[in-house]
Tab-separated table of C-alpha atoms and ligand atoms in Angstrom:
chain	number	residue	atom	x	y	z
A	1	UNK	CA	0.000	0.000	0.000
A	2	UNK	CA	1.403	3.061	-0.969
A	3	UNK	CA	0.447	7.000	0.474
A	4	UNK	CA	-1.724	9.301	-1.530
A	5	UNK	CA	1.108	11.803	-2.167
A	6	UNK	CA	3.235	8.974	-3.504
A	7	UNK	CA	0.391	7.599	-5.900
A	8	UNK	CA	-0.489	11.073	-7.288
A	9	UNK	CA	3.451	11.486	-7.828
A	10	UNK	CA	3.501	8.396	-9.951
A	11	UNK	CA	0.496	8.868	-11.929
A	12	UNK	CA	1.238	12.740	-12.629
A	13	UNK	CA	4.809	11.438	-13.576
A	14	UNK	CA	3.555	9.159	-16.550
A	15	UNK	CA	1.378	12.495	-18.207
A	16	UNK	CA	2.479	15.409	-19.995
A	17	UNK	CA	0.832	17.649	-21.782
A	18	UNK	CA	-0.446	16.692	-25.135
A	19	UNK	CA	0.255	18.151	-28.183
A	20	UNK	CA	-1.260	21.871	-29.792
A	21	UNK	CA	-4.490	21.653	-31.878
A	22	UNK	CA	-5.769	24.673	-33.726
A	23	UNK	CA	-9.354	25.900	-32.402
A	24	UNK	CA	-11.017	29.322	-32.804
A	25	UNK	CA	-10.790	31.927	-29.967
A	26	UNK	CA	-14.729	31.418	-28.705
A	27	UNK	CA	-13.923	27.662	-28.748
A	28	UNK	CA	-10.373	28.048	-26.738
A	29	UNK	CA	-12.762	29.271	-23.531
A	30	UNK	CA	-11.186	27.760	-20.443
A	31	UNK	CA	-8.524	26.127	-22.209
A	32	UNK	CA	-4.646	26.779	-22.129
A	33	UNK	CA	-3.219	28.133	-24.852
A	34	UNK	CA	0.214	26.594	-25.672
A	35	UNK	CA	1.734	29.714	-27.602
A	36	UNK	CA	3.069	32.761	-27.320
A	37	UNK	CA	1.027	35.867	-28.431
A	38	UNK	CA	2.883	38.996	-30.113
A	39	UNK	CA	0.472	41.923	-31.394
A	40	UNK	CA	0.984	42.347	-34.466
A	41	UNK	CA	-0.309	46.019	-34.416
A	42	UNK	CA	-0.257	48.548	-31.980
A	43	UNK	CA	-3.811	49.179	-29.745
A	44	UNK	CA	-5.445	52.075	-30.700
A	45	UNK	CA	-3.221	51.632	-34.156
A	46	UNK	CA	-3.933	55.651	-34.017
A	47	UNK	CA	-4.015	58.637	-31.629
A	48	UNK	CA	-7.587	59.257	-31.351
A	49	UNK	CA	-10.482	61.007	-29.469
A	50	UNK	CA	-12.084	59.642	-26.508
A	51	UNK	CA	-14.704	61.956	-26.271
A	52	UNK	CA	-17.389	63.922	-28.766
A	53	UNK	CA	-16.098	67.096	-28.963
A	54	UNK	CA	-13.811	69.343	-30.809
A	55	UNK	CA	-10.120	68.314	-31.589
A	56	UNK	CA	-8.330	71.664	-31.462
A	57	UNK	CA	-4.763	72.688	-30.176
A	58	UNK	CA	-4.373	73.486	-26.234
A	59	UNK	CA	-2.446	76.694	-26.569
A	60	UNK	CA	-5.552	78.614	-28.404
A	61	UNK	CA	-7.457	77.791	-25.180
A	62	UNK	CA	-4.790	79.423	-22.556
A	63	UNK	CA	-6.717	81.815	-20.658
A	64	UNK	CA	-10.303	80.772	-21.650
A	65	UNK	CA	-13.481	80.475	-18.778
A	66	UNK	CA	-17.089	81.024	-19.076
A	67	UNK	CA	-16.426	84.981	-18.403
A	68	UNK	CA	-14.002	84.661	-20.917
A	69	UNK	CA	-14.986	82.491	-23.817
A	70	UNK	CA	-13.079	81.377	-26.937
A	71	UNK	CA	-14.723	81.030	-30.984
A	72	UNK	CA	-13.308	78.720	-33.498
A	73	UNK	CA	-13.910	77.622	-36.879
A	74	UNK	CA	-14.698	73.908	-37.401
A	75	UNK	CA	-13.012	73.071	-40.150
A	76	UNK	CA	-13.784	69.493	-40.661
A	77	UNK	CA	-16.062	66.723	-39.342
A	78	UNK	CA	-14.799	63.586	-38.226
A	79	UNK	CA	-17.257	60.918	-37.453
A	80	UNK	CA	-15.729	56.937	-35.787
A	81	UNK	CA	-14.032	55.279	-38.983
A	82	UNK	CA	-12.954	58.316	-40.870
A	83	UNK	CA	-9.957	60.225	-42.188
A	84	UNK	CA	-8.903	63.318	-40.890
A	85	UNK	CA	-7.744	65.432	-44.231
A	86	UNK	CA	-7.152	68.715	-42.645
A	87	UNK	CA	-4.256	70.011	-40.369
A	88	UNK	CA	-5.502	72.011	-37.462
A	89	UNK	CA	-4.183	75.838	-37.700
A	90	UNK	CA	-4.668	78.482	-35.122
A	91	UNK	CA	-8.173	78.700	-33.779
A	92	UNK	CA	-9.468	76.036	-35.490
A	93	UNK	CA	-11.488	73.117	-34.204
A	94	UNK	CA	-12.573	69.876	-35.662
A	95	UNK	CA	-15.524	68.237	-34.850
A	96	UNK	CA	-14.844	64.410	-33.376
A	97	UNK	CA	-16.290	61.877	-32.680
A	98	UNK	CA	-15.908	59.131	-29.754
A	99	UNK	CA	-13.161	56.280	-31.702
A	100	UNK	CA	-11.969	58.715	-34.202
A	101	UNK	CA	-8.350	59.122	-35.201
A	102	UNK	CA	-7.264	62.791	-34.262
A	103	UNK	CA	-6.277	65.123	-36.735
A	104	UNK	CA	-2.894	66.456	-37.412
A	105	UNK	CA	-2.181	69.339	-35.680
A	106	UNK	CA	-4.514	69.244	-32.547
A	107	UNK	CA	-3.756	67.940	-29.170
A	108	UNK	CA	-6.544	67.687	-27.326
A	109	UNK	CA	-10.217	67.234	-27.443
A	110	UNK	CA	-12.798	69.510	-26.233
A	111	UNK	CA	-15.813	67.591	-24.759
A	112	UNK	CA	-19.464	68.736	-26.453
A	113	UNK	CA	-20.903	69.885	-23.262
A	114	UNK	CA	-17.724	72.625	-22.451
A	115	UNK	CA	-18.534	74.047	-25.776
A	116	UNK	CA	-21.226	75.326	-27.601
A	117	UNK	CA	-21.729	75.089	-31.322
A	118	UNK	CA	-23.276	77.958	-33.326
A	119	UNK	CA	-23.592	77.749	-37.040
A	120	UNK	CA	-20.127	76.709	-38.597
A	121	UNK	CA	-17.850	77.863	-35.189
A	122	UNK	CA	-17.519	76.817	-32.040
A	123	UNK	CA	-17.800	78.457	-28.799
A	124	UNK	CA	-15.502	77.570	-25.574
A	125	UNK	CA	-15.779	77.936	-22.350
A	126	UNK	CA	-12.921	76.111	-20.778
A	127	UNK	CA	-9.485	76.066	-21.462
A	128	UNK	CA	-8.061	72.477	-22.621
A	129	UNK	CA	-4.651	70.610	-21.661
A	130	UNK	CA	-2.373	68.746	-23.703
A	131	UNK	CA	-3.179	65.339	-24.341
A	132	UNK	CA	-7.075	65.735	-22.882
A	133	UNK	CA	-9.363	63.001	-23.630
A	134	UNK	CA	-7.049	61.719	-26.360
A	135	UNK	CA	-5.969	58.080	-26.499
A	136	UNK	CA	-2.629	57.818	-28.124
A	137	UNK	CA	-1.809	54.666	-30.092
A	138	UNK	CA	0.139	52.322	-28.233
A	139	UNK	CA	-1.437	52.938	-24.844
A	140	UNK	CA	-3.275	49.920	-24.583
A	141	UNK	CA	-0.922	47.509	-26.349
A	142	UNK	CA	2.370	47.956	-28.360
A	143	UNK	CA	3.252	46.393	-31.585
A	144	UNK	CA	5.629	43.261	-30.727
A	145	UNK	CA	4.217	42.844	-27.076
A	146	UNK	CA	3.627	39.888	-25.736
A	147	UNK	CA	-0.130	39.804	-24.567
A	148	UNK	CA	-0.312	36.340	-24.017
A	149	UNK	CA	1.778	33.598	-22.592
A	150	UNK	CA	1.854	29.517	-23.362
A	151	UNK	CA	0.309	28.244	-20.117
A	152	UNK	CA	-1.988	30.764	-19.726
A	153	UNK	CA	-5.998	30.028	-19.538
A	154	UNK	CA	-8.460	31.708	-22.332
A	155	UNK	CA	-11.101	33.756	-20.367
A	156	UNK	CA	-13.396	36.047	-22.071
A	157	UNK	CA	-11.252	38.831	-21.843
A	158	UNK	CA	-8.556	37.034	-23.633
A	159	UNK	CA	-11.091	35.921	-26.132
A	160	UNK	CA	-11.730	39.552	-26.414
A	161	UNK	CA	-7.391	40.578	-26.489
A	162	UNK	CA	-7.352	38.199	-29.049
A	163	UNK	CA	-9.925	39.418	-31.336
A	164	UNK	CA	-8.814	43.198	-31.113
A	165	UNK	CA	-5.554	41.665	-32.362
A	166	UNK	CA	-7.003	39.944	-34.872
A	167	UNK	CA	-6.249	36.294	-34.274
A	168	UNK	CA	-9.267	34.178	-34.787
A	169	UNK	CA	-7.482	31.152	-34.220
A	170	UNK	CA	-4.983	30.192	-31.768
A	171	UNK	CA	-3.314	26.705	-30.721
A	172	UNK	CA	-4.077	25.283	-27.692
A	173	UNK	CA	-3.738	21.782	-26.293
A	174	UNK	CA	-5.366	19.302	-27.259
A	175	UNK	CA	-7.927	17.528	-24.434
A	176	UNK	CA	-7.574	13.908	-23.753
A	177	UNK	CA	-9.532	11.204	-24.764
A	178	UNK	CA	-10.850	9.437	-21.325
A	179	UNK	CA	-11.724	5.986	-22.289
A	180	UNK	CA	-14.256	4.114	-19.364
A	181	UNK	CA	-14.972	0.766	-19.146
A	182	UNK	CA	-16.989	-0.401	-16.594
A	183	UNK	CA	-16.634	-4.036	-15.496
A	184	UNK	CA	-19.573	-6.208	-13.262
A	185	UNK	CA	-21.719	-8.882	-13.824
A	186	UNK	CA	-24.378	-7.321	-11.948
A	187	UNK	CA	-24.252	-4.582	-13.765
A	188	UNK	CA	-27.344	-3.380	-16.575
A	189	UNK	CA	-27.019	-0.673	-19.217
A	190	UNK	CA	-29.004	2.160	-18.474
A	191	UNK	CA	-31.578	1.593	-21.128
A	192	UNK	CA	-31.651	-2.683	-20.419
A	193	UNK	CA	-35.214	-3.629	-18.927
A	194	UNK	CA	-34.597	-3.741	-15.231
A	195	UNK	CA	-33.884	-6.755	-13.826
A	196	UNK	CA	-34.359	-7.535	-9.845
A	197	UNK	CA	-31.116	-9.225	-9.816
A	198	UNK	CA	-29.309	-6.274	-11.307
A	199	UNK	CA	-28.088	-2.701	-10.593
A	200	UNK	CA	-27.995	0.142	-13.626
A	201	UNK	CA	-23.839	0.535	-13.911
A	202	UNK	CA	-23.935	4.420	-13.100
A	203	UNK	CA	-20.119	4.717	-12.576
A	204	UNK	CA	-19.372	5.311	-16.815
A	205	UNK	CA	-22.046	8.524	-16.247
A	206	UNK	CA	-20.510	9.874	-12.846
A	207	UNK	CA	-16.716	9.064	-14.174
A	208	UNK	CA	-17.750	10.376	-17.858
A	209	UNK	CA	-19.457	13.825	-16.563
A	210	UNK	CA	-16.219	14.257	-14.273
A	211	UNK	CA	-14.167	13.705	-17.228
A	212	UNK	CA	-15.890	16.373	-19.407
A	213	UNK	CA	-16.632	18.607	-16.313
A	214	UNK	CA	-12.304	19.172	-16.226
A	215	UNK	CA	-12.651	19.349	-19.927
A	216	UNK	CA	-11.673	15.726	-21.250
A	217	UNK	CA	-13.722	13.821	-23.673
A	218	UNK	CA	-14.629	10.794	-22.149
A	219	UNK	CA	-15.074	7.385	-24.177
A	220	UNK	CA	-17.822	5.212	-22.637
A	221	UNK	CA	-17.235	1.635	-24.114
A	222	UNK	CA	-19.920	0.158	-21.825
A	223	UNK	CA	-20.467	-2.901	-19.444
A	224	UNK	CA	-17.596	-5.704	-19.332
A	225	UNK	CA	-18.691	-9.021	-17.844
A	226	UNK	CA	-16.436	-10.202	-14.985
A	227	UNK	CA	-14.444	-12.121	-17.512
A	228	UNK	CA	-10.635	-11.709	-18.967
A	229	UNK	CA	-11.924	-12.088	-22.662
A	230	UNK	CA	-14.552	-9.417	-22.434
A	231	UNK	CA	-12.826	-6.745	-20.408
A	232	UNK	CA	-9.727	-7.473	-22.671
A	233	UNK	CA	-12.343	-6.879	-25.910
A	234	UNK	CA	-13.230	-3.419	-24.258
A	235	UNK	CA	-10.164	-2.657	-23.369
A	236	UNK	CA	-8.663	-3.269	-26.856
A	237	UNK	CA	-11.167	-0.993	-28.247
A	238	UNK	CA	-9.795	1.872	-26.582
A	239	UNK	CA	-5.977	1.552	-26.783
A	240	UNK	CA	-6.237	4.802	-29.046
A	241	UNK	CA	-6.980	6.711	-25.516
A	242	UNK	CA	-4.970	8.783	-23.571
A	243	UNK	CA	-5.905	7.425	-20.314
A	244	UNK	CA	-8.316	3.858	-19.674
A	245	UNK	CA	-10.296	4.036	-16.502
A	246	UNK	CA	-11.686	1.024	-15.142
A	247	UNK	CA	-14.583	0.521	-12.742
A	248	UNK	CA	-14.865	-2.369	-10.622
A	249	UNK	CA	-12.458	-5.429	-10.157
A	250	UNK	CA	-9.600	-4.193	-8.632
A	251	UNK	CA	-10.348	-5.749	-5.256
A	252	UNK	CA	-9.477	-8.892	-3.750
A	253	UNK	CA	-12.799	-11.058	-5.061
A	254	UNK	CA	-12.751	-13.891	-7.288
A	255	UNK	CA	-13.455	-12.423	-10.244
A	256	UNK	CA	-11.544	-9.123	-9.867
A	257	UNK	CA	-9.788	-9.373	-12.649
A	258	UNK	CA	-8.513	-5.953	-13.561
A	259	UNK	CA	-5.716	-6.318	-11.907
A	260	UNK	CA	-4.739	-9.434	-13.448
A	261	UNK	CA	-4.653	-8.179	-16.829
A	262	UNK	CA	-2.403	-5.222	-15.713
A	263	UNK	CA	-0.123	-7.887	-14.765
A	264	UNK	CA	-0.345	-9.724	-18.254
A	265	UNK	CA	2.472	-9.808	-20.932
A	266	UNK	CA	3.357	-6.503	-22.459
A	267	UNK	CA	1.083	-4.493	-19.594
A	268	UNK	CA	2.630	-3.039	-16.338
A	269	UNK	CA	1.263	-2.398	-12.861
A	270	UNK	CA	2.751	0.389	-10.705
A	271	UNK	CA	0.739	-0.275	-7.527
A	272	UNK	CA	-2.194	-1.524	-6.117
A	273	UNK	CA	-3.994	-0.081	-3.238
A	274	UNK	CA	-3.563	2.991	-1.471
A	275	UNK	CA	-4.135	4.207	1.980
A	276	UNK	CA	-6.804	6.562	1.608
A	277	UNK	CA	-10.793	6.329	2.385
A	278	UNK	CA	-12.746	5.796	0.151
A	279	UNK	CA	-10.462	4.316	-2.487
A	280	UNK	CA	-7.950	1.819	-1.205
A	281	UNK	CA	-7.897	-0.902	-3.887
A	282	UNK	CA	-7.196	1.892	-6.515
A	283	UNK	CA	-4.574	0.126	-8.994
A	284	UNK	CA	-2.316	2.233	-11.276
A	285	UNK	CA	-0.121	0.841	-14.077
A	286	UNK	CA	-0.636	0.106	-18.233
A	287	UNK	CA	-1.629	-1.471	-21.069
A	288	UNK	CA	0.701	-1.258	-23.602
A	289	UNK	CA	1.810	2.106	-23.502
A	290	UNK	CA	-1.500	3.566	-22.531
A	291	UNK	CA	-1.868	4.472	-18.382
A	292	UNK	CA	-4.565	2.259	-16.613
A	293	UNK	CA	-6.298	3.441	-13.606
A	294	UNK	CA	-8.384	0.517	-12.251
A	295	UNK	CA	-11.110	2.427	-9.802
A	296	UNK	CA	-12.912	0.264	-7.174
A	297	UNK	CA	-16.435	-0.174	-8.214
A	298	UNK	CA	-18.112	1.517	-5.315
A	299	UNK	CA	-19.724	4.798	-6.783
A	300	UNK	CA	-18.699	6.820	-4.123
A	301	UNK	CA	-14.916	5.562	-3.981
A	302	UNK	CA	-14.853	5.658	-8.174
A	303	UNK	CA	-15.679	9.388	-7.855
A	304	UNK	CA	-13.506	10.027	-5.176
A	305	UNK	CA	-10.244	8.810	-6.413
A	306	UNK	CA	-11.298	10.521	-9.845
A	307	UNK	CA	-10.965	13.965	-7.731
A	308	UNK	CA	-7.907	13.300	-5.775
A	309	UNK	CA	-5.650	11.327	-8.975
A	310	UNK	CA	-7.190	11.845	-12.039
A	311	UNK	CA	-8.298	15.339	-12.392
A	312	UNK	CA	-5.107	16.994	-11.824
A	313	UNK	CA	-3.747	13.698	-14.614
A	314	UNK	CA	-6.399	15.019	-17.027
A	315	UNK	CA	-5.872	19.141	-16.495
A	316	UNK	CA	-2.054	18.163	-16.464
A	317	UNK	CA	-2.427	17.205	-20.403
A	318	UNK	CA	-4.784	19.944	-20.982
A	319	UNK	CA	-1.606	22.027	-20.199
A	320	UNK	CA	-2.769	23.263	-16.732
A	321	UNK	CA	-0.525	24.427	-14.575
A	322	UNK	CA	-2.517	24.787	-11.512
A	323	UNK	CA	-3.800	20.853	-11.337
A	324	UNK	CA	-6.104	20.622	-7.366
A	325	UNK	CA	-8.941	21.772	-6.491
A	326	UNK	CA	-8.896	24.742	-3.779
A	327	UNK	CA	-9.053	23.703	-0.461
A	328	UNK	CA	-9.898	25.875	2.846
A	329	UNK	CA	-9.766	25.549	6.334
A	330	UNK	CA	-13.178	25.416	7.900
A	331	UNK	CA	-14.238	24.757	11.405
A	332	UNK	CA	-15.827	21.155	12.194
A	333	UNK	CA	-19.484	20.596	13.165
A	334	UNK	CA	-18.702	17.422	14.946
A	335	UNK	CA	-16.751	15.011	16.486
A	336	UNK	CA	-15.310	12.513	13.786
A	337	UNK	CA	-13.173	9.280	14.690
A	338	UNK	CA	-10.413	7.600	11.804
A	339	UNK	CA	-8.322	4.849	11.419
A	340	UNK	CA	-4.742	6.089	11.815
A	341	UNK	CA	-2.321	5.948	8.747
A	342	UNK	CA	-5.134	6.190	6.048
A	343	UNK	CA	-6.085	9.619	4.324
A	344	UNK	CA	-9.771	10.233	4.402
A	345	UNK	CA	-12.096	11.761	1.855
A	346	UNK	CA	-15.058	12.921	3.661
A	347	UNK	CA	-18.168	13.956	1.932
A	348	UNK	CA	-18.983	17.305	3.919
A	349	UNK	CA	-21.119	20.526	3.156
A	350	UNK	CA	-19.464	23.357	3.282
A	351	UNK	CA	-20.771	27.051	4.214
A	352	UNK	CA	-20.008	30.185	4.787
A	353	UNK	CA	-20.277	31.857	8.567
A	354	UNK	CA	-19.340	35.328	9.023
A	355	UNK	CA	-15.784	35.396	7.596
A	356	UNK	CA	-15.151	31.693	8.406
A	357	UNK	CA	-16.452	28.640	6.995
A	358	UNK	CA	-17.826	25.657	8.630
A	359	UNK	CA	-18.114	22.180	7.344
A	360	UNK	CA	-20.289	19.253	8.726
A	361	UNK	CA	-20.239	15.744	7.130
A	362	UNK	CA	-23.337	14.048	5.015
A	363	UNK	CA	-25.017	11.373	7.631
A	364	UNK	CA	-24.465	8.261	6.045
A	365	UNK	CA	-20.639	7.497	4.436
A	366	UNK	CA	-20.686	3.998	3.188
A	367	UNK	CA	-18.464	4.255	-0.185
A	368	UNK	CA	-21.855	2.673	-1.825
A	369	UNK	CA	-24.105	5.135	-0.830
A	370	UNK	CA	-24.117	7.604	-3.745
A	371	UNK	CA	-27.078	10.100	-2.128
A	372	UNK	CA	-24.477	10.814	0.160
A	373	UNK	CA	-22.531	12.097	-2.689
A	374	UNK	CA	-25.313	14.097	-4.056
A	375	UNK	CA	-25.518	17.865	-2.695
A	376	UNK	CA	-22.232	17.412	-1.603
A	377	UNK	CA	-20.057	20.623	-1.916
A	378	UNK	CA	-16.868	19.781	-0.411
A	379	UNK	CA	-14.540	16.975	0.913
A	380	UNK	CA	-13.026	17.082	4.096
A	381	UNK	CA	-9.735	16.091	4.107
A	382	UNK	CA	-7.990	14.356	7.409
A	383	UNK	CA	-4.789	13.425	7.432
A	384	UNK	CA	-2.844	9.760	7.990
A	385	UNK	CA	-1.599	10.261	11.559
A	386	UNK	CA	-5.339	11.703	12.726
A	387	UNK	CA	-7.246	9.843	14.948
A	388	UNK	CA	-10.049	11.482	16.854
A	389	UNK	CA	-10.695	15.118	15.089
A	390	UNK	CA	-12.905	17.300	17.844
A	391	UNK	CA	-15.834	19.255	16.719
A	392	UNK	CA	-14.748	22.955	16.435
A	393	UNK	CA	-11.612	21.942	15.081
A	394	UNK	CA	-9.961	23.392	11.851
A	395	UNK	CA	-10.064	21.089	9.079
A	396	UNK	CA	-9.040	21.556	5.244
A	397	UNK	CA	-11.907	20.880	2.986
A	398	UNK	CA	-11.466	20.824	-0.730
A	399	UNK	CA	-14.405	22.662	-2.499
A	400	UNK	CA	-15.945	20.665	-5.247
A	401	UNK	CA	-17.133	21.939	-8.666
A	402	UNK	CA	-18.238	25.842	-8.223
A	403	UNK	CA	-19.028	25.067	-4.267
A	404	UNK	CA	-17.976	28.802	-3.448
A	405	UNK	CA	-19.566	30.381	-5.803
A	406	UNK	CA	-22.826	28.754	-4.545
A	407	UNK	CA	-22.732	29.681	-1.192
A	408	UNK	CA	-24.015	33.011	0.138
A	409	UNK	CA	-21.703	35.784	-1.139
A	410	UNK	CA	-20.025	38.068	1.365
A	411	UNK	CA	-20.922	41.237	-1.043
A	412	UNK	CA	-18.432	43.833	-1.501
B	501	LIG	P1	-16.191	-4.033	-7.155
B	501	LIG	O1	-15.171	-2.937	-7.060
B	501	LIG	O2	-16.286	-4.609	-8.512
B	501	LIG	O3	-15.967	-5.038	-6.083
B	501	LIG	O4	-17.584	-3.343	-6.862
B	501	LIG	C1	-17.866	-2.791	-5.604
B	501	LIG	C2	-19.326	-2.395	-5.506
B	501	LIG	O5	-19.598	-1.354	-6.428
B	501	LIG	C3	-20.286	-3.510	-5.819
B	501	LIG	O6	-21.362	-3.457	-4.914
B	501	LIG	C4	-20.750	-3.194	-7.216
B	501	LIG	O7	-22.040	-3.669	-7.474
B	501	LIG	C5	-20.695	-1.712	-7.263
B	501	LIG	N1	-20.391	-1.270	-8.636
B	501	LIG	C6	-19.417	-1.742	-9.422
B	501	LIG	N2	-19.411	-1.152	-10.620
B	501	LIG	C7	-20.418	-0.250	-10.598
B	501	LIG	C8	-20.940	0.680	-11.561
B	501	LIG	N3	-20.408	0.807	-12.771
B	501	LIG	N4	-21.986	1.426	-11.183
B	501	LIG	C9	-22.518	1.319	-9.951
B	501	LIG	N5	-22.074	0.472	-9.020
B	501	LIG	C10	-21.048	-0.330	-9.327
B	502	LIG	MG1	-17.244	-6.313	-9.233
């Protein structure tokens, strides 16, 4: 039996990130982008106004106030999108609008409501400093800067960086293919008439919707029978995958027989079992050269073990650089008892109190009973030498999914 740092070292260890594909910026969303971005162009590309107003030079306005107003010609319109053709002399003014390029000549911009127009002049009332309410190009980006760096994630305001530059497409890497096989005589397809005898295998949807929740696209090849030739049929189906995950038959029953096959000719197994709760007949090795995680069959555990060593596996090929989920400390609702030297994984609710959080655990924690997976926000995790952990103690809960952003917000 090996720790839970020590598996999660060896599985992490046999993934990299996988190679660039070329997507369009709306379709990189949440993904990491695995280049460099230069702007090709400067942002603005052109000095221009800010305001609507009157683009005019700032020394013609020195001394100007409502008692002491200024007139000047307007010598030229310029709407967003035009062409300024004229060079501003003394006390002239051109007429601008918000996003157009300034004309040659003037130096600031006059905003409409400090000025008053009358016929083919304008009047002012206020005197104007250099550089007012004009955006010079360059200010936002330079041409040659980098904007973006390989590693980084695409959020909408990089979609939106990326499309003032110009790039519709970028490269990004590529998500991994998840294959699940799910192995169990007493297991039915979802669709199968029901059978007394017989339980619908749920594990391929829980495992599958983790898998595409941390954006991997997840195989389902369906239900295995407890036997070497059909597992090895599904598994040989897959061997195009990135990453098999197995349900069921990695304990110590008579027909487990995952774990054989990872032991077969030309396959490898790195370890078998590992002392955490739920979880501990977790097996990690290959077949052929594609990693094998063999998941214990209990829904709870399956899910579990997905969260703690194949996640960050999954968002390491994706390119991620920040692989766990974020954990906080949160002050314990009740008394809870372990067995020392195993790592637990307990299903909790989380929530907010004051500044502080507190966490109590679901009522019922058998590793079959998925309910108690079900509203679930967090995990409590307690550490191998723990034994008795005393209600109003700190623990460190990892927050599952978008757990935070549920809970009551703290406002502003
Ligand atoms: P195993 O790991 O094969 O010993 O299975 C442990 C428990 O999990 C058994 O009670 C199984 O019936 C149950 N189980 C196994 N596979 C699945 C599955 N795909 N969906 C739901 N329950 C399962
Ligand atoms: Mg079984």
């Amino acid at each position: 039996m090996i720790s839970v740092e020590e598996a999660l070292k060896r599985i992490l260890d046999s993934f990299s990130p996988l190679g660039l594909e070329k997507v369009s910026i709306l379709d990189a969303l949440g993904r990491v982008i695995g280049e460099d971005i230069y702007a090709g162009r400067a942002l603005p590309p052109k000095d221009h106004s800010v305001m609507d107003g009157y683009a005019l030079r700032s020394v013609d306005t020195r001394g100007t106030s409502p008692e002491n107003p200024v007139i000047f010609d307007i010598v030229e319109d310029i709407p967003a999108g035009a062409i300024p053709k004229m060079r501003i002399q003394v006390g002239q003014a051109a007429r601008i609008m918000t996003g157009a390029p300034l004309p040659k000549g003037a130096d600031a911009v006059v905003r409409m409501e400090d000025a008053r127009k009358e016929g083919n002049r304008v009047v002012l009332f206020v005197e104007a400093r250099k550089g007012q309410n004009i955006r010079y190009a360059g200010e936002d980006v330079q041409a040659g800067e980098k904007v973006l760096s390989r590693g980084e994630i695409i959020r909408p305001a990089e979609v939106g960086m990326l499309a003032s530059l110009g790039r519709s497409f970028i490269l990004i890497h590529q998500r991994p293919l998840v294959a699940i096989v799910a192995t169990g005589d007493e297991l039915a397809g979802i669709d199968e008439p029901p059978s007394p005898w017989k339980i619908i295998g749920s594990n391929s949807y829980s495992l599958a919707a983790l898998v595409r929740e941390c954006g991997g696209i997840p195989i389902q090849t369906g239900i295995a029978k407890d036997r070497r030739e059909d597992l090895l049929a599904k598994f040989r189906a897959v061997m195009r995958a990135d990453i098999i995950l197995s349900s069921g038959g990695v304990s110590v029953g008579d027909y487990d027989l995952v774990k054989e096959i990872m032991k077969g000719p030309g396959n490898r197994m790195q370890f078998w079992q590992v002392a955490m709760k739920p979880g501990r007949p977790l097996a990690f090795g290959a077949l052929g050269d594609v990693p094998i995680v063999g998941l214990p069959g209990n829904p709870v555990s399956s899910m579990v073990c997905f969260e703690q060593l194949i996640r960050p596996a999954i968002l390491k090929m994706l390119g991620h650089e920040n692989l766990f989920r974020r954990t906080v400390r949160a002050r314990l609702g009740e008394d809870i008892t372990k067995k020392k030297g195993m790592r637990y994984f307990i299903r909790a609710r989380i929530r907010r109190d004051g500044e502080d959080y507190v966490v109590v655990t679901t009522d019922r924690q058998g590793s079959d009973i998925l309910k108690s997976m079900v509203r679930v926000n967090g995990l409590i995790i307690l550490p191998e030498e723990a034994t008795t952990v005393r209600k109003g103690s700190m623990v460190k809960v990892q927050l599952l999914d978008d757990a935070l952003e549920r809970m009551p917000s703290l406002g502003y």
